[in-house]
Coordinates of C-alpha atoms in Angstrom, one line a residue:
X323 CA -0.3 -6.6 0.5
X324 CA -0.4 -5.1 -1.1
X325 CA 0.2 -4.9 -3.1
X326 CA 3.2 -4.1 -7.5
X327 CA 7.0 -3.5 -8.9
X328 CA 8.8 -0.3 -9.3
X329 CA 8.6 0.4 -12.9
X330 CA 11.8 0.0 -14.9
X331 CA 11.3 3.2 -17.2
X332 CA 9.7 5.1 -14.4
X333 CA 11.4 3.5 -10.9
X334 CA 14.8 1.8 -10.3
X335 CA 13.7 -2.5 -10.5
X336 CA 9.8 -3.7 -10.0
X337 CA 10.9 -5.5 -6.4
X338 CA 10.9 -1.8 -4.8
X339 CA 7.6 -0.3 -6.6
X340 CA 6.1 -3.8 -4.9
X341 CA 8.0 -3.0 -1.8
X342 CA 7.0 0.6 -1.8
X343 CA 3.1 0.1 -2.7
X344 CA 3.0 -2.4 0.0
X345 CA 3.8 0.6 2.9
X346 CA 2.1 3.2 0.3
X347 CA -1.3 1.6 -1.3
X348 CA -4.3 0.0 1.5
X349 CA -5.3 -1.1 -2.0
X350 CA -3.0 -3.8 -1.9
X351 CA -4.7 -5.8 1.1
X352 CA -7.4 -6.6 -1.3
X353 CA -5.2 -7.7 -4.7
X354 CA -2.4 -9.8 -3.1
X355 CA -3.4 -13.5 -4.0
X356 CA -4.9 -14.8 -7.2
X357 CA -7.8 -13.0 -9.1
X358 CA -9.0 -16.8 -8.3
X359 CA -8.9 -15.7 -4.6
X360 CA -10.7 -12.5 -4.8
X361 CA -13.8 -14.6 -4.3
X362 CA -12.4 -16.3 -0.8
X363 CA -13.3 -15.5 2.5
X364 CA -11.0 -13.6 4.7
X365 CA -8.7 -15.7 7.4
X366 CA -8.9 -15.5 10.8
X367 CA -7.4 -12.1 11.9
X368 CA -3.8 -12.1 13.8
X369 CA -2.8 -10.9 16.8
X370 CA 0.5 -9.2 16.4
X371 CA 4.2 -10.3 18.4
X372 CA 6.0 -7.9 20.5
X373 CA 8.4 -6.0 18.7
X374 CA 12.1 -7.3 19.8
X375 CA 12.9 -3.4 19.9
X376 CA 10.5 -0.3 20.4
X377 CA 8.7 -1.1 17.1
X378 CA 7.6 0.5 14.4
X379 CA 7.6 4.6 14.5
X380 CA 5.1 6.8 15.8
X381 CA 4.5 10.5 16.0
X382 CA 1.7 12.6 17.5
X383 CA 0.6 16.1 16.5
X384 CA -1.3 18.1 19.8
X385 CA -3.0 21.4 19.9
X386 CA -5.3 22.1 22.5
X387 CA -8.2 20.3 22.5
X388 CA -6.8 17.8 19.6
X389 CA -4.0 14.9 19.7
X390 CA -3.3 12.9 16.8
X391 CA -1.4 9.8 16.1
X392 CA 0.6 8.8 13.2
X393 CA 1.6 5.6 12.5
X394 CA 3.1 4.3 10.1
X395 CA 1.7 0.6 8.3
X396 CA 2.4 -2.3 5.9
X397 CA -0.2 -3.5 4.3
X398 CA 0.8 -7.0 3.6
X399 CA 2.9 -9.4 7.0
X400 CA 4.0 -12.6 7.5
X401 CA 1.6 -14.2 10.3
X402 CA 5.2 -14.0 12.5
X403 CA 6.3 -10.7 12.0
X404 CA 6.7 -8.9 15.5
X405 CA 5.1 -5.6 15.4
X406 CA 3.4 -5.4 19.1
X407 CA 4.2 -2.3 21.2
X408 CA 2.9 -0.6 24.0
X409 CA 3.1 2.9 23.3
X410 CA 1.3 1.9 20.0
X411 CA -1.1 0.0 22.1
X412 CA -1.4 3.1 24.6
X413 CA -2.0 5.4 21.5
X414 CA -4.7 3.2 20.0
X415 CA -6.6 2.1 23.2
X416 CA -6.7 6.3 24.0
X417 CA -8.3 6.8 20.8
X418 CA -11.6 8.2 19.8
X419 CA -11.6 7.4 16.5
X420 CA -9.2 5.3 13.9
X421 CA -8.7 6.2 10.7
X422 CA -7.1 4.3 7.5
X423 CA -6.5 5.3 4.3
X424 CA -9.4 2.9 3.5
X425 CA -12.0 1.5 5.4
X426 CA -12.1 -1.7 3.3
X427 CA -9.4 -3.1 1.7
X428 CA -10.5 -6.4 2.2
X429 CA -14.1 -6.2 0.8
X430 CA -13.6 -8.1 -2.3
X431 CA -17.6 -7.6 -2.7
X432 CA -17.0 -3.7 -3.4
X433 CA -13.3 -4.5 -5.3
X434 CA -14.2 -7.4 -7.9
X435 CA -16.9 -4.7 -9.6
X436 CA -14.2 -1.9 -9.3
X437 CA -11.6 -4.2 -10.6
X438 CA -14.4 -4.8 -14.0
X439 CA -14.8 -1.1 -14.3
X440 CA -11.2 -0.2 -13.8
X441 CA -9.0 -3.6 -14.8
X442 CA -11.0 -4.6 -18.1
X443 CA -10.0 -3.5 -21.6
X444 CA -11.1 -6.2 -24.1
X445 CA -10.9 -3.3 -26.5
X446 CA -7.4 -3.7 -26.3
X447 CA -6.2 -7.2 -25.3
X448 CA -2.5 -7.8 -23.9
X449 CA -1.8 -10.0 -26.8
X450 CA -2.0 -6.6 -29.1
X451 CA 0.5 -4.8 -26.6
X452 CA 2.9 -7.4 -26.1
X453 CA 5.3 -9.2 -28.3
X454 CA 5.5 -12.9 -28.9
X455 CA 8.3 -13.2 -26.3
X456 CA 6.7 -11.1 -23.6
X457 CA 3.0 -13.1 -24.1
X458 CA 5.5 -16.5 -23.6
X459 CA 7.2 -14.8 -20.6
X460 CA 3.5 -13.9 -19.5
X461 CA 1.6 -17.1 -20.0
X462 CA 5.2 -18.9 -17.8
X463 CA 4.3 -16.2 -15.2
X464 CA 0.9 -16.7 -15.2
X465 CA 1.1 -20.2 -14.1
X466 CA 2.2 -19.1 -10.4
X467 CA -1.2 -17.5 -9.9
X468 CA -2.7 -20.5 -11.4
X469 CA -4.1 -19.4 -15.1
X470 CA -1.9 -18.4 -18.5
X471 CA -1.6 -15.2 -20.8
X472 CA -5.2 -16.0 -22.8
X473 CA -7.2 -16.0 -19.7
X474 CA -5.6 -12.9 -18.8
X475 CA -6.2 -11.6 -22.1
X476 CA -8.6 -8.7 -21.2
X477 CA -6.8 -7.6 -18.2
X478 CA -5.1 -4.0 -18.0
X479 CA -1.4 -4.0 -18.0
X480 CA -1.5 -2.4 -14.2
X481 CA -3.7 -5.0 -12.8
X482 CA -2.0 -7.7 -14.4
X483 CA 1.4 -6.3 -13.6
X484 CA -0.1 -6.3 -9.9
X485 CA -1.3 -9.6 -9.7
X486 CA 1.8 -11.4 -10.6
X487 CA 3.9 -9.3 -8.5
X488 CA 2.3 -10.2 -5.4
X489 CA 2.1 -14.2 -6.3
X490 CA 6.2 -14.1 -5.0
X491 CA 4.9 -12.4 -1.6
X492 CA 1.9 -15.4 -1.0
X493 CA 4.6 -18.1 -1.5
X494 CA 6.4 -16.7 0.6
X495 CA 4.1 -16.4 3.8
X496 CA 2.8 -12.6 3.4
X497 CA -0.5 -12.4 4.2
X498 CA -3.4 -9.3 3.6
X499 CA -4.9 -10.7 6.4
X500 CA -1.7 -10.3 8.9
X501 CA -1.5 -6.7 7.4
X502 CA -1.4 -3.7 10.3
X503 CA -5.0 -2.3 9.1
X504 CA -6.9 -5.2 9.6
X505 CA -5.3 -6.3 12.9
X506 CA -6.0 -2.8 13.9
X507 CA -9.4 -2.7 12.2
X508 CA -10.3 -5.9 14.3
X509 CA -9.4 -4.3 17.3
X510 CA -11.3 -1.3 16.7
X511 CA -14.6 -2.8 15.8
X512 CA -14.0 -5.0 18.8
X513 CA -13.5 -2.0 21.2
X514 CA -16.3 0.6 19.3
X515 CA -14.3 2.7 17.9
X516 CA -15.4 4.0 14.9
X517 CA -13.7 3.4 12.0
X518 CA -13.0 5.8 9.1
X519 CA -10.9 6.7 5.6
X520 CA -8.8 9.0 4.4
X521 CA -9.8 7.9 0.7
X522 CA -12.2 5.1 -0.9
X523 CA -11.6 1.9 -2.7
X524 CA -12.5 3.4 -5.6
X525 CA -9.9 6.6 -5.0
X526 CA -6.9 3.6 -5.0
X527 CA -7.6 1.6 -7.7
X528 CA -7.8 5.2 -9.9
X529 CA -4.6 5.7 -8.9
X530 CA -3.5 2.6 -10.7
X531 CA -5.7 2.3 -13.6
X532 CA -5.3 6.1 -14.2
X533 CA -1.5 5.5 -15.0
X534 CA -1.2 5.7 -18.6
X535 CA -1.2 2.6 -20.9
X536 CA 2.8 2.7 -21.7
X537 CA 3.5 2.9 -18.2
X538 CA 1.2 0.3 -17.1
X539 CA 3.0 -1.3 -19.8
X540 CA 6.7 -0.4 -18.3
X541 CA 4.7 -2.0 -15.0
X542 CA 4.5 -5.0 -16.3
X543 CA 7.3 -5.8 -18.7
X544 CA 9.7 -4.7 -16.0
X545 CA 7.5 -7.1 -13.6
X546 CA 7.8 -10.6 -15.8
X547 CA 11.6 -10.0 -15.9
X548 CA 12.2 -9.3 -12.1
X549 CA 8.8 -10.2 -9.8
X550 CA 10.7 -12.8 -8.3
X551 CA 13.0 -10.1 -6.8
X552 CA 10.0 -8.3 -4.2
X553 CA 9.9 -11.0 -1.4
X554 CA 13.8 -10.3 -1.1
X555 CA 12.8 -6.4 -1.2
X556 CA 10.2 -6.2 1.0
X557 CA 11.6 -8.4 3.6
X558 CA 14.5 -5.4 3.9
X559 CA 12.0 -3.3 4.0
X560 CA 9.7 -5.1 6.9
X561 CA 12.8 -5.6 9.0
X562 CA 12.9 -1.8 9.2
X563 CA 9.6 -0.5 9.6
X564 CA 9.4 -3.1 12.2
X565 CA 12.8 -1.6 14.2
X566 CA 11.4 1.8 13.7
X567 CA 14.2 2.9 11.2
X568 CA 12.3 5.7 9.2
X569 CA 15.8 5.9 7.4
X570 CA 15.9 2.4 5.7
X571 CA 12.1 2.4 4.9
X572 CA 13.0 5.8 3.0
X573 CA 15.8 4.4 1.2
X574 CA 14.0 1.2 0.2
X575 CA 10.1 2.1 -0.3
X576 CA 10.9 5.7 -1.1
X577 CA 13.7 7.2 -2.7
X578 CA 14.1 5.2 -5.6
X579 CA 10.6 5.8 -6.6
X580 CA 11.5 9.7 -6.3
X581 CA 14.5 9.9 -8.5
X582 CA 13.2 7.2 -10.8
X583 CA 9.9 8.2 -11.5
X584 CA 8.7 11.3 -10.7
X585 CA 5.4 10.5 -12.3
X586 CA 4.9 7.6 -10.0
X587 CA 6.5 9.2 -7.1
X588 CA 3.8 12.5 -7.4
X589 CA 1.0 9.7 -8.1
X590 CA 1.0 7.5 -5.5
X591 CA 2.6 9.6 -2.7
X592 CA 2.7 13.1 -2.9
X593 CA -0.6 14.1 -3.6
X594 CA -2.4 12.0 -1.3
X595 CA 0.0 13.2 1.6
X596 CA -0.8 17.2 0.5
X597 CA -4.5 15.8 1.0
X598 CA -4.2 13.7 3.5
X599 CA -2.3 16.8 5.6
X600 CA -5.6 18.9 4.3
X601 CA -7.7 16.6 6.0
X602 CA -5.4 16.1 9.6
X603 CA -5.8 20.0 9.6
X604 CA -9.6 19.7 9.4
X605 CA -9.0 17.2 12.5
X606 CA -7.0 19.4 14.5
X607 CA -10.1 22.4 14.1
X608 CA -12.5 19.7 16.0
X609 CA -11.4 18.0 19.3
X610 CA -10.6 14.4 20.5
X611 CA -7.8 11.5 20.4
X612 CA -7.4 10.2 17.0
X613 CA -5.4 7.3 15.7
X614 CA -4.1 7.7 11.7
X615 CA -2.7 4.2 10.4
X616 CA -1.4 4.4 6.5
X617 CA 1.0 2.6 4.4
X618 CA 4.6 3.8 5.6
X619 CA 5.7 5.2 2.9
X620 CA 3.7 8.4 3.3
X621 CA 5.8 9.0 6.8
X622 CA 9.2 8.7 5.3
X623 CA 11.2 11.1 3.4
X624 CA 11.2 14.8 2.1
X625 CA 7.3 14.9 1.1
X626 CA 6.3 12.7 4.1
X627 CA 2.8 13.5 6.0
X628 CA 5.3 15.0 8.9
X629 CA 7.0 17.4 6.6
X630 CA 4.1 18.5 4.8
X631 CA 2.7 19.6 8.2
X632 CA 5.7 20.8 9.3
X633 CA 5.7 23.3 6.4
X634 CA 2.7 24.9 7.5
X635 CA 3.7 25.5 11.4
X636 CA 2.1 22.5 12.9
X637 CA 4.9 20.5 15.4
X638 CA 4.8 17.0 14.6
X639 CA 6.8 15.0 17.8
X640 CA 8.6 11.3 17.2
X641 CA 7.3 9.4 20.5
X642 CA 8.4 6.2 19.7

């Protein structure tokens, strides 16, 4: 989970930009926790309830020699969260190949130097971008991922911003390692299948880091007045995707992002899905059963994978 808060100048409140990255950005599967944690081994993989409905959605795309599933993921659970289906199961098992938007989002051996390349700036400390009352509110914040403002000094606003808005989510039981990649990821090394992305590690973090410096600092202002607000968010937001409503997870991890911040909105959705939807039309030239798992987000609303393919003739079917 994975995981950040909507931006107050550039989305609606920083609950729903946490909410939103955490069905949008695999990168949060290896940043939810402590910087301290980066450094731990991963738990024990879950295996996932049955859903208490149908489950989460699922579409497939078909031409004649190619079928493709689409599903949609968070990247962060609760251990108990019931996302189990069959036809998801069906989908999987019948699968050639699995792909995520990353491969690794739990590799904190290729993330930690990433994060040093990408989340360093001791040219420009936090204490020389933030007033006296925001380094107070930050070194009070700070304590819930167990350090203070000076020994996160030489952090980037966005990865700073990141950090604390996830601490909320590990109180409260969500868990990178309950997220739907790596149960899937699990079962697909277990089975054979091989396992490929859509992007890199170093592709998501970019996406952050490449935000500019007042917006990272919008990030993380809005963040140290309302991070306390995401567990409430995303648990709205979980309770949806799990039930298969499209609709709510549009409303919550979607739309305020689009009319808030457009910036944000073309960022960490938009363009990915137009290259994402490049990439599935590659797939559909070759052959084979193919299972796509990525954040949510990206299947839900006007510039959703679906839509994008719809646009240039290809039928995209709802199956569950």
């Amino acid at each position: 989970m994975t995981f950040a808060s909507r931006l107050k100048t550039s989305v609606a409140a920083a609950g729903r930009t946490l909410a939103g990255t955490a069905l949008g950005l695999g990168l949060a599967a290896a940043l939810v926790g402590s910087p301290a944690a980066w450094a731990q081994d991963a738990a024990p993989r879950v295996v996932p309830q049955a859903a208490a409905g149908s489950g989460p959605a699922l579409w497939v795309v078909k031409d004649a020699d190619s079928t493709i599933y689409l599903f949609g993921t968070v990247h962060v659970l609760r251990p108990t969260t019931a996302w189990g289906s069959p036809v998801v199961d069906a989908a999987f098992d019948a699968s050639d190949r699995i792909y995520f938007e990353i491969t690794n989002p739990d590799d904190q051996a290729a993330a930690m130097p990433l994060i040093q390349q990408y989340g360093l700036s001791p040219q420009r400390p936090l204490s020389t971008l933030l007033t006296a009352e925001e380094l107070a509110r930050l070194d009070e914040a700070a304590k819930t991922i167990g350090a203070d403002a000076a020994s996160l000094d030489m952090l980037r606003p966005w990865l700073v911003a990141l950090s604390l808005s996830v601490a909320p989510l590990t109180r409260a039981g969500y868990d990178a390692n309950s997220g739907v990649e790596l149960v899937l990821r699990a079962r697909a090394e277990a089975a054979g299948k091989p396992v490929l992305g859509l992007e890199t590690l170093d592709e998501q973090i970019r996406i952050l880091a490449g935000l500019p410096e007042e917006t990272q600092l919008a990030f993380l202002r809005e963040t140290l007045e309302s991070y306390e607000e995401a567990t409430t968010v995303l648990d709205g937001l979980v309770d949806a995707w799990a039930k298969g409503d499209v609709e709510g997870v549009e409303r919550i991890g979607v739309t305020d992002m689009q009319t808030g911040s457009p910036e944000l909105y073309a960022t960490l959705l938009t363009r990915r899905n137009v290259n994402w939807v490049r990439q599935i039309d590659g797939l559909l030239d070759g052959s084979g059963t193919i299972f796509i798992a990525v954040g949510a987000a990206h299947l839900a609303g006007d510039d959703s994978v679906q839509v994008l393919l719809e646009r240039e003739g290809v039928t995209v079917e709802r199956v569950q």
